[in-house]
XYZ file of C-alpha atoms in Angstrom:
618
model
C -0.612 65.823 2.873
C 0.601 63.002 5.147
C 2.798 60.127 4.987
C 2.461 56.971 6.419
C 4.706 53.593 5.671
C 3.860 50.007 7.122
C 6.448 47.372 6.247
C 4.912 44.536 5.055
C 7.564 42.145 4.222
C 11.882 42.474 3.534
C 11.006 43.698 -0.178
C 7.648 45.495 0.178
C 7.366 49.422 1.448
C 3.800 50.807 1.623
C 2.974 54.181 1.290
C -0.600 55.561 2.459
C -1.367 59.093 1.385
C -4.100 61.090 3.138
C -5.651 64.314 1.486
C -6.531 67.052 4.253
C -8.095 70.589 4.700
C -8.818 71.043 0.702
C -10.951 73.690 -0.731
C -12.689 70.685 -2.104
C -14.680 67.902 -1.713
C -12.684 65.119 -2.512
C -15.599 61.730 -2.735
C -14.891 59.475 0.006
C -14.150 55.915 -1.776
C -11.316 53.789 -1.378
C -9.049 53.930 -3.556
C -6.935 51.085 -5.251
C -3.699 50.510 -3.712
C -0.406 50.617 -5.985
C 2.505 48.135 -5.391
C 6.468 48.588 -7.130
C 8.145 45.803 -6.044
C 12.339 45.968 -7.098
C 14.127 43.537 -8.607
C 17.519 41.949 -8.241
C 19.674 39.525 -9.739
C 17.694 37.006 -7.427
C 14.626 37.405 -9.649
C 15.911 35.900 -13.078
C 15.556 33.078 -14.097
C 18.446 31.036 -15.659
C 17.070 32.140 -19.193
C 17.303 35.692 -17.931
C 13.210 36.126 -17.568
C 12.190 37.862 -14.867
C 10.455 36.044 -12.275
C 7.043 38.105 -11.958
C 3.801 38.038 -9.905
C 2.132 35.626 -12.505
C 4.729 33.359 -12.101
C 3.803 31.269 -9.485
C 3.695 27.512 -8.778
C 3.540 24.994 -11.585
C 3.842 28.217 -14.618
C 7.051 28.965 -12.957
C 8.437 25.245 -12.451
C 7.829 24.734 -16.621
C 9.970 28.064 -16.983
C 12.465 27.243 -14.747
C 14.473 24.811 -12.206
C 15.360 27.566 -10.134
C 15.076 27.190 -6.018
C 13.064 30.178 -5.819
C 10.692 28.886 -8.492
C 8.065 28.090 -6.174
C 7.987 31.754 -4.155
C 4.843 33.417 -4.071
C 4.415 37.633 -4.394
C 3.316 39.260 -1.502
C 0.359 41.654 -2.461
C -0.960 44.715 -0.311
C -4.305 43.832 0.963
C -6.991 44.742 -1.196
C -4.933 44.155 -4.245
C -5.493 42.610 -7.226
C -3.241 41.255 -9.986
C -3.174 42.258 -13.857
C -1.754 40.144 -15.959
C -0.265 41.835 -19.391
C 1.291 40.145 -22.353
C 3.107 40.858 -25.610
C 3.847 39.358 -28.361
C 6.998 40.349 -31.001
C 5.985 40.126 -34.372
C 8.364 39.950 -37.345
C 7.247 41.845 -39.809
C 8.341 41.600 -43.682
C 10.686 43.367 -44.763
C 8.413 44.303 -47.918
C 5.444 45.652 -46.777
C 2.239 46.952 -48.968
C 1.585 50.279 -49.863
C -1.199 51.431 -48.357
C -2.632 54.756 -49.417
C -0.646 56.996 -46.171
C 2.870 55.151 -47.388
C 1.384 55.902 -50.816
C 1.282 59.823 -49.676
C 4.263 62.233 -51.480
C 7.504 62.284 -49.263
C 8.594 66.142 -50.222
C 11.725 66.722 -51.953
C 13.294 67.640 -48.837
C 12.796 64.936 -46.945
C 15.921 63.299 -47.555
C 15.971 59.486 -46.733
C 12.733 59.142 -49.345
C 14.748 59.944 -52.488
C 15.404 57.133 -54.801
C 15.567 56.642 -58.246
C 13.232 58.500 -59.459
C 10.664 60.376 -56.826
C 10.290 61.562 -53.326
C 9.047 58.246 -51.994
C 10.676 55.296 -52.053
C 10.338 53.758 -55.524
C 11.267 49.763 -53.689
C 8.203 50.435 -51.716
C 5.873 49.933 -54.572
C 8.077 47.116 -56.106
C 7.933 44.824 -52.756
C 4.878 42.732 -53.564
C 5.934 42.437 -57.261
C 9.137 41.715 -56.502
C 7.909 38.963 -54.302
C 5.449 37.428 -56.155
C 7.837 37.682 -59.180
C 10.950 36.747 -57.926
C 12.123 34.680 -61.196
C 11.322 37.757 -63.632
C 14.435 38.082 -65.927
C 13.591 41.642 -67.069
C 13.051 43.171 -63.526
C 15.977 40.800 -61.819
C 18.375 42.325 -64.999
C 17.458 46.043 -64.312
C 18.379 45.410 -60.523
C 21.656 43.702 -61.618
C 21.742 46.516 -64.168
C 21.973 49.198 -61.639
C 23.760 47.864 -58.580
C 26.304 46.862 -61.156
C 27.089 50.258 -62.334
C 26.543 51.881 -58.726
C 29.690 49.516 -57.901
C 31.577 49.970 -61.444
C 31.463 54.047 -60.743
C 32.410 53.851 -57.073
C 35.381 51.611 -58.248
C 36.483 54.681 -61.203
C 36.129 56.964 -57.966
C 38.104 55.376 -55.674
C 40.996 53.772 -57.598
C 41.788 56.174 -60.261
C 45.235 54.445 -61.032
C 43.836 51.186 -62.154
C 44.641 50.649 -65.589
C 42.594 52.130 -68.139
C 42.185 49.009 -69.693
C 40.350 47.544 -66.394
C 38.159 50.528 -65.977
C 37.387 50.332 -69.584
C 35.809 46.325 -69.353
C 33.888 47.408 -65.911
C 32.141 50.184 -68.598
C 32.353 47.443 -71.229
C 30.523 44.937 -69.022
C 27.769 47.437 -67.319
C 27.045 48.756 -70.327
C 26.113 44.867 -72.013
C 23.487 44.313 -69.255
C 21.916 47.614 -69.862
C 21.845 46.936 -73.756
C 20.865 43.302 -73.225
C 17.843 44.072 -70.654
C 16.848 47.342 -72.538
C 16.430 45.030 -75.373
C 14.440 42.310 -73.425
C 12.111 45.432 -72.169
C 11.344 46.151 -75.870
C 10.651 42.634 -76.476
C 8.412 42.529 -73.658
C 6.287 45.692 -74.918
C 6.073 44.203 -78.410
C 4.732 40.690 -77.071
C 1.937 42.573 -74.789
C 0.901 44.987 -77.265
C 0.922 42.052 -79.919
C -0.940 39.656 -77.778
C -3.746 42.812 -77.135
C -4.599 41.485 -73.684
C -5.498 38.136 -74.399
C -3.271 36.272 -71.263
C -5.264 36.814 -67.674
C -5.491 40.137 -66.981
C -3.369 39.744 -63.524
C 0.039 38.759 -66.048
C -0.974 41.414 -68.174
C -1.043 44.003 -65.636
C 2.066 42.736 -63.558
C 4.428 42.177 -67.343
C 3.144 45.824 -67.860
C 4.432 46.737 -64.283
C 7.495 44.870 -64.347
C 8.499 46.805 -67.546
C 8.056 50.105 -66.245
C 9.881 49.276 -63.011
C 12.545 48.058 -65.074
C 12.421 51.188 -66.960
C 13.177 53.576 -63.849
C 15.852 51.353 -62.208
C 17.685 51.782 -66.485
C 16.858 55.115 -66.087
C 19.066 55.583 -62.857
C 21.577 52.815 -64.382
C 22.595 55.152 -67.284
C 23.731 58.110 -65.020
C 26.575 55.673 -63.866
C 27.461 54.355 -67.335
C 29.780 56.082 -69.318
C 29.387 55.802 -72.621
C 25.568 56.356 -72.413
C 24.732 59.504 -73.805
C 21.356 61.445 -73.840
C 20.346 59.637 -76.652
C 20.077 56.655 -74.456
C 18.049 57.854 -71.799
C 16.063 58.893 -74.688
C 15.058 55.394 -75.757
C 14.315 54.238 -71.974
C 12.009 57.196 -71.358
C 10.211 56.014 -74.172
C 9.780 52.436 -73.177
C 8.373 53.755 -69.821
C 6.034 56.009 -71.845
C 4.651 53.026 -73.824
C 4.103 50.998 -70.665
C 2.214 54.094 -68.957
C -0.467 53.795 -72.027
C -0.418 50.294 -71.939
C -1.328 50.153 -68.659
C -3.832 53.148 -69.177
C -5.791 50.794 -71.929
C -5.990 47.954 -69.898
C -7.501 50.339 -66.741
C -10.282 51.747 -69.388
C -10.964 48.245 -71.054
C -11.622 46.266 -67.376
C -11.867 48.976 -64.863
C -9.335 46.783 -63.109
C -7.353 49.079 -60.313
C -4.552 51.073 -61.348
C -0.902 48.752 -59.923
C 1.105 50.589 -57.258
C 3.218 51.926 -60.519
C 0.528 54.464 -61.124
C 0.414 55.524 -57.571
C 4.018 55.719 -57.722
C 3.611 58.405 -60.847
C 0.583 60.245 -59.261
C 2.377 60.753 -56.099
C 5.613 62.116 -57.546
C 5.659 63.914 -61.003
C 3.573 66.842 -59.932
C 6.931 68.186 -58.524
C 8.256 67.574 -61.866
C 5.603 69.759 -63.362
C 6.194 72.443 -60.979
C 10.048 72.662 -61.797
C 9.442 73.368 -65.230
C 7.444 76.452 -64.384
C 9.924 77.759 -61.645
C 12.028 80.928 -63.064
C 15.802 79.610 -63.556
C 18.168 81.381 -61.078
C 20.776 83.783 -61.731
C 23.947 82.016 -61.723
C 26.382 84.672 -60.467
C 27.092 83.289 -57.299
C 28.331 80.175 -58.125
C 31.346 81.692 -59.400
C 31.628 82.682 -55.348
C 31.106 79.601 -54.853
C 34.153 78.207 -56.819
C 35.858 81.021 -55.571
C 35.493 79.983 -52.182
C 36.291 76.261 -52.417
C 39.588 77.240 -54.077
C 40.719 79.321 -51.305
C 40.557 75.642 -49.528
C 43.207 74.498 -51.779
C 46.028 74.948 -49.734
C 44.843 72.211 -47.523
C 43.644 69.397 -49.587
C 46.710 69.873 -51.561
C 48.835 69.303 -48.187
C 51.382 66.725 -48.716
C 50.409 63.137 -48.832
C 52.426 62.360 -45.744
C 50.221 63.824 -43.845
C 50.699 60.534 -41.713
C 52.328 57.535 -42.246
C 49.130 55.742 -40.599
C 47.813 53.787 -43.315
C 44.175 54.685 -42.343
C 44.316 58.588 -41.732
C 46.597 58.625 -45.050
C 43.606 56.901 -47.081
C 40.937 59.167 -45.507
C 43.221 62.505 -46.706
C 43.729 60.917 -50.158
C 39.736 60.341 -50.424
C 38.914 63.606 -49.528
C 41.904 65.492 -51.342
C 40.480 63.177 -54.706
C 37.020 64.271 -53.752
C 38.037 67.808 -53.886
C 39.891 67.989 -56.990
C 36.727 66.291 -58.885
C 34.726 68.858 -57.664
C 36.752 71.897 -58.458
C 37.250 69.984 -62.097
C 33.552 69.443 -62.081
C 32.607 73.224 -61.798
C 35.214 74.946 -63.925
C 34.558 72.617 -66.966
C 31.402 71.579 -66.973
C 29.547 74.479 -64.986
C 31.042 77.664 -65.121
C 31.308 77.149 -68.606
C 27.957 77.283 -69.779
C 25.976 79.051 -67.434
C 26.439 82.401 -69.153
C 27.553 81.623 -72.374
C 24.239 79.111 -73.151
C 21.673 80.486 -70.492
C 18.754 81.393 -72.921
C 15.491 82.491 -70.486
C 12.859 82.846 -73.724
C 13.855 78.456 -73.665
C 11.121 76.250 -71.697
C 14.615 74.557 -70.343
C 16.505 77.591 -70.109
C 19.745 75.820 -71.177
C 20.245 73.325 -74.039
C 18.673 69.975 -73.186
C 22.353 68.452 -74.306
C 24.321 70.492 -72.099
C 21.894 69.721 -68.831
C 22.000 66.021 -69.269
C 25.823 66.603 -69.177
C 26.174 68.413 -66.540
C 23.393 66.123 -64.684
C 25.274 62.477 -65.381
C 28.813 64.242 -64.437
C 27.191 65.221 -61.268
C 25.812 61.957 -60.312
C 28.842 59.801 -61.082
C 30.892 62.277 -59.175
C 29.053 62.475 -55.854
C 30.988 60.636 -53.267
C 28.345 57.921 -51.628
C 31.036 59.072 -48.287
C 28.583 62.705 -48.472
C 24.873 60.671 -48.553
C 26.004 58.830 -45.595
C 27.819 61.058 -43.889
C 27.655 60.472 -40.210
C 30.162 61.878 -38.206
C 32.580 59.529 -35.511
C 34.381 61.182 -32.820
C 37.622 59.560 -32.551
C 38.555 57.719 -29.619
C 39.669 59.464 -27.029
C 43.008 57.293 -25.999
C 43.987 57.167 -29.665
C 47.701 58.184 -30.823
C 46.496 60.056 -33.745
C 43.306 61.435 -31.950
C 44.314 65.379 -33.655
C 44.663 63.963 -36.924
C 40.920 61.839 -37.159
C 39.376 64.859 -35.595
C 40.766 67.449 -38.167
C 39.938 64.825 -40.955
C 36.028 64.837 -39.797
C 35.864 68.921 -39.674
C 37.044 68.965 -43.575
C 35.179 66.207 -44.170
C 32.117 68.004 -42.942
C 33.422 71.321 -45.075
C 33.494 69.403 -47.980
C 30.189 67.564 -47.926
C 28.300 71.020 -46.581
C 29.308 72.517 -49.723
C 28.390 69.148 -52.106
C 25.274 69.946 -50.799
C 25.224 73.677 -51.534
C 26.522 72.480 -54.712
C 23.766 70.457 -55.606
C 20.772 72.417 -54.572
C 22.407 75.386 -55.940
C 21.934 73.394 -59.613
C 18.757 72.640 -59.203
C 17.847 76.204 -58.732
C 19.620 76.934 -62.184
C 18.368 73.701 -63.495
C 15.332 73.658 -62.762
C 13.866 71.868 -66.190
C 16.332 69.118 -65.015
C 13.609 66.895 -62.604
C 11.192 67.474 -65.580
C 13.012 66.119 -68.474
C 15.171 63.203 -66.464
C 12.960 62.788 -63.230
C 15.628 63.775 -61.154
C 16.975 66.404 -59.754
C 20.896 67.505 -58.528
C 19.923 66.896 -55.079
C 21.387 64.362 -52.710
C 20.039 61.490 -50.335
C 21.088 62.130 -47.320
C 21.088 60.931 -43.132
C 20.302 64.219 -42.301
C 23.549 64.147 -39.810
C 24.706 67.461 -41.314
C 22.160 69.723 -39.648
C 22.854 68.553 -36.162
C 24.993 71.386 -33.840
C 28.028 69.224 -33.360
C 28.534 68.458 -36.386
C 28.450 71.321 -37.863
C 30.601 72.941 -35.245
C 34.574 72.554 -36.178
C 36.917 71.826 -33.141
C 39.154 74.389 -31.670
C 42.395 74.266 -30.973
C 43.431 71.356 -32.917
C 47.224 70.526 -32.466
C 47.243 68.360 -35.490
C 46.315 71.513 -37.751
C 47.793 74.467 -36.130
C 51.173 72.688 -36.638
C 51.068 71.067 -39.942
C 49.783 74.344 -41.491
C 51.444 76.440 -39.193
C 48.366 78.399 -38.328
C 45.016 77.983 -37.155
C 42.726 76.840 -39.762
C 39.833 75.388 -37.236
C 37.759 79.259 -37.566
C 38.264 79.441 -41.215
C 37.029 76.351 -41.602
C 33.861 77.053 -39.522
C 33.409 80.284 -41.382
C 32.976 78.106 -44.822
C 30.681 75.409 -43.146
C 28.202 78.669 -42.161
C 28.482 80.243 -45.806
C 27.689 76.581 -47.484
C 25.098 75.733 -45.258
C 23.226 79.258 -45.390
C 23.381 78.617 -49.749
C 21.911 75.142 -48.989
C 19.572 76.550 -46.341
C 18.459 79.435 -48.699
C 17.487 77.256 -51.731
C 15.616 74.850 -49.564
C 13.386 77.623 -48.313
C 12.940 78.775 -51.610
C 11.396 75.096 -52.814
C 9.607 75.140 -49.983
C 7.699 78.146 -50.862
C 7.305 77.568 -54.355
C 5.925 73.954 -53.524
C 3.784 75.452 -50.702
C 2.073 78.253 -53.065
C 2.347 77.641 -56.334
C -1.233 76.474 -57.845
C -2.061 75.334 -61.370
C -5.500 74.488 -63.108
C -5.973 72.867 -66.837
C -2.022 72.888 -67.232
C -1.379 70.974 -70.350
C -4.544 72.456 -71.954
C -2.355 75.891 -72.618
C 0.266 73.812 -74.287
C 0.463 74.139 -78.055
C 2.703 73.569 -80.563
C 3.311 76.758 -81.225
C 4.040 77.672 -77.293
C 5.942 74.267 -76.191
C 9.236 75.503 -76.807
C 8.683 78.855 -75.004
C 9.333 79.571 -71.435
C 7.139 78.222 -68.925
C 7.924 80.155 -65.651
C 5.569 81.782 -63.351
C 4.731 85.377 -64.120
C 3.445 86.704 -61.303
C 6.136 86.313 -59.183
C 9.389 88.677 -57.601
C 12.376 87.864 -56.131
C 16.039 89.756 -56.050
C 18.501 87.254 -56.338
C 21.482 87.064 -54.796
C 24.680 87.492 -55.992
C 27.005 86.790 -52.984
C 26.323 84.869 -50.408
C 29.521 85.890 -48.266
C 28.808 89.793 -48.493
C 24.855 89.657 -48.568
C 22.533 88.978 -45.540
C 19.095 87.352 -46.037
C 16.092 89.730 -46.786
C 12.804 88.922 -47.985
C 12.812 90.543 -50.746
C 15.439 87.518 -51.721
C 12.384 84.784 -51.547
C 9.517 84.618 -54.076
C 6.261 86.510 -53.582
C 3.517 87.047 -55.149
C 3.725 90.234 -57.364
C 0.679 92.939 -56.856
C -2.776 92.426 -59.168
C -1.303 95.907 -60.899
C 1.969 94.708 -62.121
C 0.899 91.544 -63.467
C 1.222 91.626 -67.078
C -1.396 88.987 -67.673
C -3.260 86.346 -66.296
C -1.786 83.101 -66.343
C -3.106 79.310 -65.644
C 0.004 78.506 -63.511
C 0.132 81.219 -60.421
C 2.339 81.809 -57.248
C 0.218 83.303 -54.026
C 2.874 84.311 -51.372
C 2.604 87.156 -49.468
C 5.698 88.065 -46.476
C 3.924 90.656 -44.219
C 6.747 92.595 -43.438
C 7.372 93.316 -47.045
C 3.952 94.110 -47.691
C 4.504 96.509 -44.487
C 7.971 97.280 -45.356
C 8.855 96.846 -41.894
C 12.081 94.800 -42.383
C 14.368 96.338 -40.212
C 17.777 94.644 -41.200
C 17.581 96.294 -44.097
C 20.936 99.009 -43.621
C 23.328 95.953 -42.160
C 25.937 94.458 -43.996
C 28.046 91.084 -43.953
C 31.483 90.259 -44.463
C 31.049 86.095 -43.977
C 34.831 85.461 -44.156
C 36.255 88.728 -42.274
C 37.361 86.862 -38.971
C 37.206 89.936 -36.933
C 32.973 89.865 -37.372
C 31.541 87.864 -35.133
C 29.289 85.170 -36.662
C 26.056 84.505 -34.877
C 24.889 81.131 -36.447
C 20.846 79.484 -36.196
C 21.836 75.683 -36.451
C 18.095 74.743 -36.350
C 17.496 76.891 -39.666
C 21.099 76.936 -40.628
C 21.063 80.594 -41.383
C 22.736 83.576 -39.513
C 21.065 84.915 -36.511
C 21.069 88.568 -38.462
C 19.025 86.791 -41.731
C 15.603 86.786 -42.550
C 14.099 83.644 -41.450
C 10.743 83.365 -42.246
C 7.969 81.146 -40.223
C 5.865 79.782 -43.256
C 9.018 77.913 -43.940
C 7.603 74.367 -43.224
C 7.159 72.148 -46.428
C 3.180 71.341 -47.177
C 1.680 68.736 -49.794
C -0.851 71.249 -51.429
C -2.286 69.056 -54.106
C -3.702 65.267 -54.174
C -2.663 62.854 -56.576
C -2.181 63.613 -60.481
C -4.806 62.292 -62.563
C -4.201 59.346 -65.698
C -4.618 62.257 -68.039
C -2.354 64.510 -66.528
C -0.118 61.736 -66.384
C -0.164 60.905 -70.215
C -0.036 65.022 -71.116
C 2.792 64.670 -69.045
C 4.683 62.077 -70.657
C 3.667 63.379 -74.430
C 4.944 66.735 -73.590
C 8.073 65.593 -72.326
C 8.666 63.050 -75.614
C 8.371 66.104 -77.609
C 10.478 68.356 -76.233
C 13.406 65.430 -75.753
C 12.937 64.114 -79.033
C 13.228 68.146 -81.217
C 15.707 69.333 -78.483
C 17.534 66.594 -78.612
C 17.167 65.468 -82.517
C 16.598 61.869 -81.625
C-alpha cells in the first residue's frame, strides 16, 4: 500500500491511497475522496457555533459579525458537500405507555420498583395525571404519601425531638389518609350509584383515579404509625371494588381496558408465584444477627469520633442506622420465625405477624441505602481517612440491608401476595460495582482509633452479605424463569384455601450458614424426578442443573471458613459470589408468561379478600 500527500492549502492534508499486487481484483472506479478538516478557536463563532462548510456567504453573515464570516471551505477536487441537520426535541416528562414500556420490569431490576409492582406505577398515571390535574382524590393520595415518606424520615433522623412533635407529624399524616380514604369511598358509592350514566370517558378515568389513589394509600400506610393491618384491609378493598367496576364497564361497551389494567396484568403474576414458592428455612438469619453484632464494637465507637461537624453527623446516622437494625431483628424477627412458622399455612406465618414485621421494615429502611452511591473524598482534604472509613461501613451496612431484605422475602414469601410488596429495596445498583465493594487498605483513620486494622474484616463481611443477597436473587431468578402454572384459581376451594400452596415437585437443601458453607447446586431449586413426585400438581417447577443430574460437581469435599482471615478469599464481583461457589449460567432473569387475563385478575383479588378478611378477622 502506498502513500501519497499533496498540500492543498495551510489547513488541508490529502492523503491518496493506492492498492497494489492483491490476490484480487479490486474494480477499477474512482473512488470518492474524504476530507477532515481541524478546527480551532478561529472557527467559532461569537455564539460558540462552529463555523462549517455550509456556512458560507450571506447564511454565515445572519449567524454572525465575525471577520472570517465570509471565508469559503476549500474542498478536494471531485468533492461534494453533505449537508446534515438535527434538531433537539424536548420531550415530556410524562410519556404514554406504549405496550414495550407496558412490558414487566423483573423484580430484580431495581430502579423499576415502586409502590406496588416491578414497573413504574407513575408511568401509567402520567396522562391521567395530566389530563386530571385538579382531581382532589388522586392530588390527596399523592399529598397522602409524600407526606408520610417525609413524616418517617423526620422519626428516623431526629429521634430526640419531642414526643409530642413526632406524635402531631403521625397525628397530621394520618388525617389525610382518613380524609382521602373516605373521599375514595365516596367516589365508589357515587359511580356505582350513578350505574354508568355520565360519558363513559369520566366513568372510566373516576374509576382509574380511585384505584391509583388506592395503591399510592396502600404505600402511605407502611409509613403511618398507628395504621394497623386492619387498615390496609379497608384500602385493598376499595381497590378491589374499582377492579370490578372497571371490569363491568369493559364487558358493557367493549371500551379498552385504562393503563390501570395493564398496570395489574403486567405485575401480579409475580404475586401469584410467591404464594406458591416453599418458605425458607430461617436458620441462618440467626448468623446473620450474629454477624452484624460482632460489628458492634465500631458503631458503638465514641461519638467524638471527630469534632468535624459533618463526619460526626455521618457516624451518628450510621451508628442510629445500626442500632434500628439490630433492634429490628431481635424483636420483631428472630422472635417469630420459629416459634410461629407453621408450613401446612398458605402464608406460612400468621398474616398479623407478617404485616408487622413488613411495615417495621419499611419505615426503618434508611432512603441513605436506596441511593447509595459512593463519593471518594477529596484528595487534599484534612479529614480525607475519616470520609473514606465512613464510606467502607457505610457500604457494610447497606450490603447487609440488602441481604436483610431479600433474605425476608425468601421466608416471607406470602408477603408480595397479600400486601403487593415485597421486603426488597429500590436501589442505584452502585453496590455491585468492584470499587465499591472493595474496602480501602491501610486506613490511618481506623487502624488508630481502634487500634487495629479493621479494613479486612470489614471486607470479609461485605463478601458474606453480598453472597446471601447474591444467593436469594439467583434463587428468584430460577423460580421466575421455570415455574409454570395452568387453570390456577380453578384448584382453589374453600376447603383447600387455607392450606399450603407451595410447589411440590421441587428440591433444594437449604443453607444454614452462609460463613461456613460454599455454594452447591444442590442449594438451588430443581425439578424433582417423575418417580418421587407424590402427585401431579397444576402449579409445577421444570429446572434441571446438568451437573447434578451427572453428579459431576466437583467442589463437593471443600470447605469455607468466610471470617478466618488466614483463608484467602477469592471474590466474583460480577456475580457477587466466591470464586470456589457454584455459579450457575441459566442465571439470567426471563419474562416466561404474557399478561394476566381480567379473570385471573378478579380470582386474584377474591382470593386474596378471603384469606385477609378470616386471617385477619376483619
Amino acid at each position: 500500500m502506498m502513500t501519497t500527500t499533496t498540500k492543498l492549502s495551510a489547513n488541508i492534508l490529502e492523503f491518496k491511497f493506492e492498492l497494489a499486487n492483491l490476490p484480487i481484483q479490486i474494480p477499477s472506479i474512482r473512488y470518492p475522496p474524504l476530507q477532515y478538516n481541524n478546527l480551532s478557536m478561529q472557527d467559532f463563532t461569537g455564539e460558540f457555533k462552529v463555523m462549517n462548510d455550509f456556512l458560507q456567504g450571506s447564511d454565515m453573515e445572519d449567524e454572525s459579525d465575525d471577520q472570517n464570516s465570509g471565508k469559503k471551505s476549500v474542498l478536494l477536487p471531485q468533492g461534494f458537500e453533505y449537508r446534515a441537520t438535527f434538531k433537539c426535541h424536548r420531550r415530556n416528562i410524562f410519556t404514554k405507555v406504549n405496550k414495550q414500556v407496558a412490558e414487566t420490569q423483573l423484580v430484580t431490576d431495581f430502579s423499576h420498583y415502586i409502590v406496588a409492582g416491578e414497573t413504574v406505577l407513575l408511568h401509567f398515571m402520567s396522562d391521567l395525571l395530566l389530563k386530571r390535574h385538579s382531581d382532589s382524590v388522586l392530588n390527596g393520595g399523592l399529598q397522602c404519601l409524600g407526606e408520610a415518606l417525609i413524616s418517617n424520615l423526620f422519626c428516623q433522623q431526629c429521634p430526640s425531638q419531642s414526643s409530642s412533635f413526632l406524635k402531631s407529624l403521625d397525628k397530621r399524616v394520618l388525617e389525610i389518609y382518613e380524609r382521602i380514604q373516605k373521599a375514595v369511598n365516596e367516589r365508589l358509592q357515587s359511580i356505582q350509584q350513578e350505574n354508568y350514566k355520565q360519558p363513559l370517558d369520566n366513568a372510566a378515568e373516576d374509576v382509574e383515579s380511585v384505584a391509583y389513589t388506592g395503591h399510592l394509600l396502600s404505600f402511605s400506610i407502611l409509613m403511618i404509625n398507628g395504621c394497623g393491618v386492619e387498615a390496609y384491609f379497608n384500602v385493598q378493598k376499595s381497590i378491589k371494588l374499582a377492579f370490578e367496576l372497571h371490569v363491568n364497564l369493559i364487558e358493557k361497551t367493549l371500551m379498552r381496558p385504562q393503563p390501570i389494567i395493564t398496570f395489574l396484568q403486567s405485575n401480579l403474576h409475580h404475586n401469584i408465584l410467591n404464594i406458591n414458592i416453599a418458605s425458607y428455612y430461617p436458620q441462618f438469619l440467626f448468623e446473620i444477627e450474629s454477624n452484624l453484632r460482632s460489628l458492634e464494637f465500631i458503631f458503638n465507637a465514641s461519638a467524638s469520633i471527630s469534632d468535624v461537624g459533618e463526619v460526626k453527623q455521618k457516624f451518628l446516622n450510621l451508628q442510629s442506622q445500626y442500632l434500628r437494625l439490630m433492634k429490628f431483628l431481635r424483636e420483631k424477627v428472630l422472635t417469630i420465625v420459629f416459634s410461629m412458622r407453621n408450613e401446612q399455612l398458605v402464608t406460612t406465618y400468621p398474616l398479623n405477624e407478617i404485616y408487622k414485621v413488613f411495615k417495621e421494615w419499611h419505615r426503618l429502611c434508611p432512603s441513605y441505602a436506596m441511593a447509595y452511591s459512593p463519593k471518594s473524598p477529596k484528595s487534599n482534604s484534612r479529614y480525607y481517612d475519616e470520609f473514606e472509613f465512613l464510606e467502607n461501613l457505610s457500604t457494610t451496612l447497606y450490603i447487609y440491608y440488602y441481604a436483610i431484605a431479600v433474605s425476608l422475602d425468601a421466608i416471607f414469601p406470602a408477603c408480595k401476595y397479600l400486601f403487593n410488596l415485597g421486603f426488597i429495596l429500590p436501589t442505584t445498583g452502585k453496590l455491585k460495582e468492584k470499587d465499591i465493594l472493595t474496602v480501602s487498605k491501610y486506613n490511618r483513620f481506623s487502624k488508630t482509633y481502634f487500634n487495629q486494622r479493621i479494613d479486612g474484616m470489614l471486607q470479609r463481611h461485605i463478601c458474606y452479605a453480598s453472597r446471601v443477597f447474591a444467593f436469594f436473587k439467583r434463587r428468584f431468578i430460577f423460580y421466575n424463569n421455570h415455574t409454570s402454572w395452568s387453570n390456577y384459581y380453578d384448584n382453589i376451594t374453600s376447603a383447600n384455601r387455607f392450606d399450603t400452596r407451595k410447589i411440590t415437585n421441587v428440591k433444594e437443601v437449604p443453607i444454614h450458614s452462609f460463613s461456613t458453607t460454599l455454594i452447591r447446586p444442590e442449594h438451588y431449586p430443581t425439578r424433582e424426578s417423575l418417580a418421587e413426585q407424590s402427585k401431579p400438581s397444576f402449579i409445577s417447577f421444570n429446572r434441571e442443573d446438568y451437573l447434578m443430574a451427572k453428579n459431576s460437581y466437583g467442589r463437593n469435599i471443600e470447605t469455607l471458613d468466610i471470617f478466618n482471615e488466614s483463608v484467602l478469599l477469592q471474590c466474583d464481583y460480577d456475580s457477587m459470589l466466591l470464586l470456589k461457589d457454584y455459579r450457575p449460567l441459566d442465571d439470567c432473569l426471563r419474562n416466561t408468561r404474557g399478561l394476566l387475563e381480567l379473570t385471573d385478575i378478579r380470582d386474584y383479588y377474591e382470593d386474596k379478600y378471603l384469606i385477609m378478611s378470616t386471617l385477619t378477622n376483619v
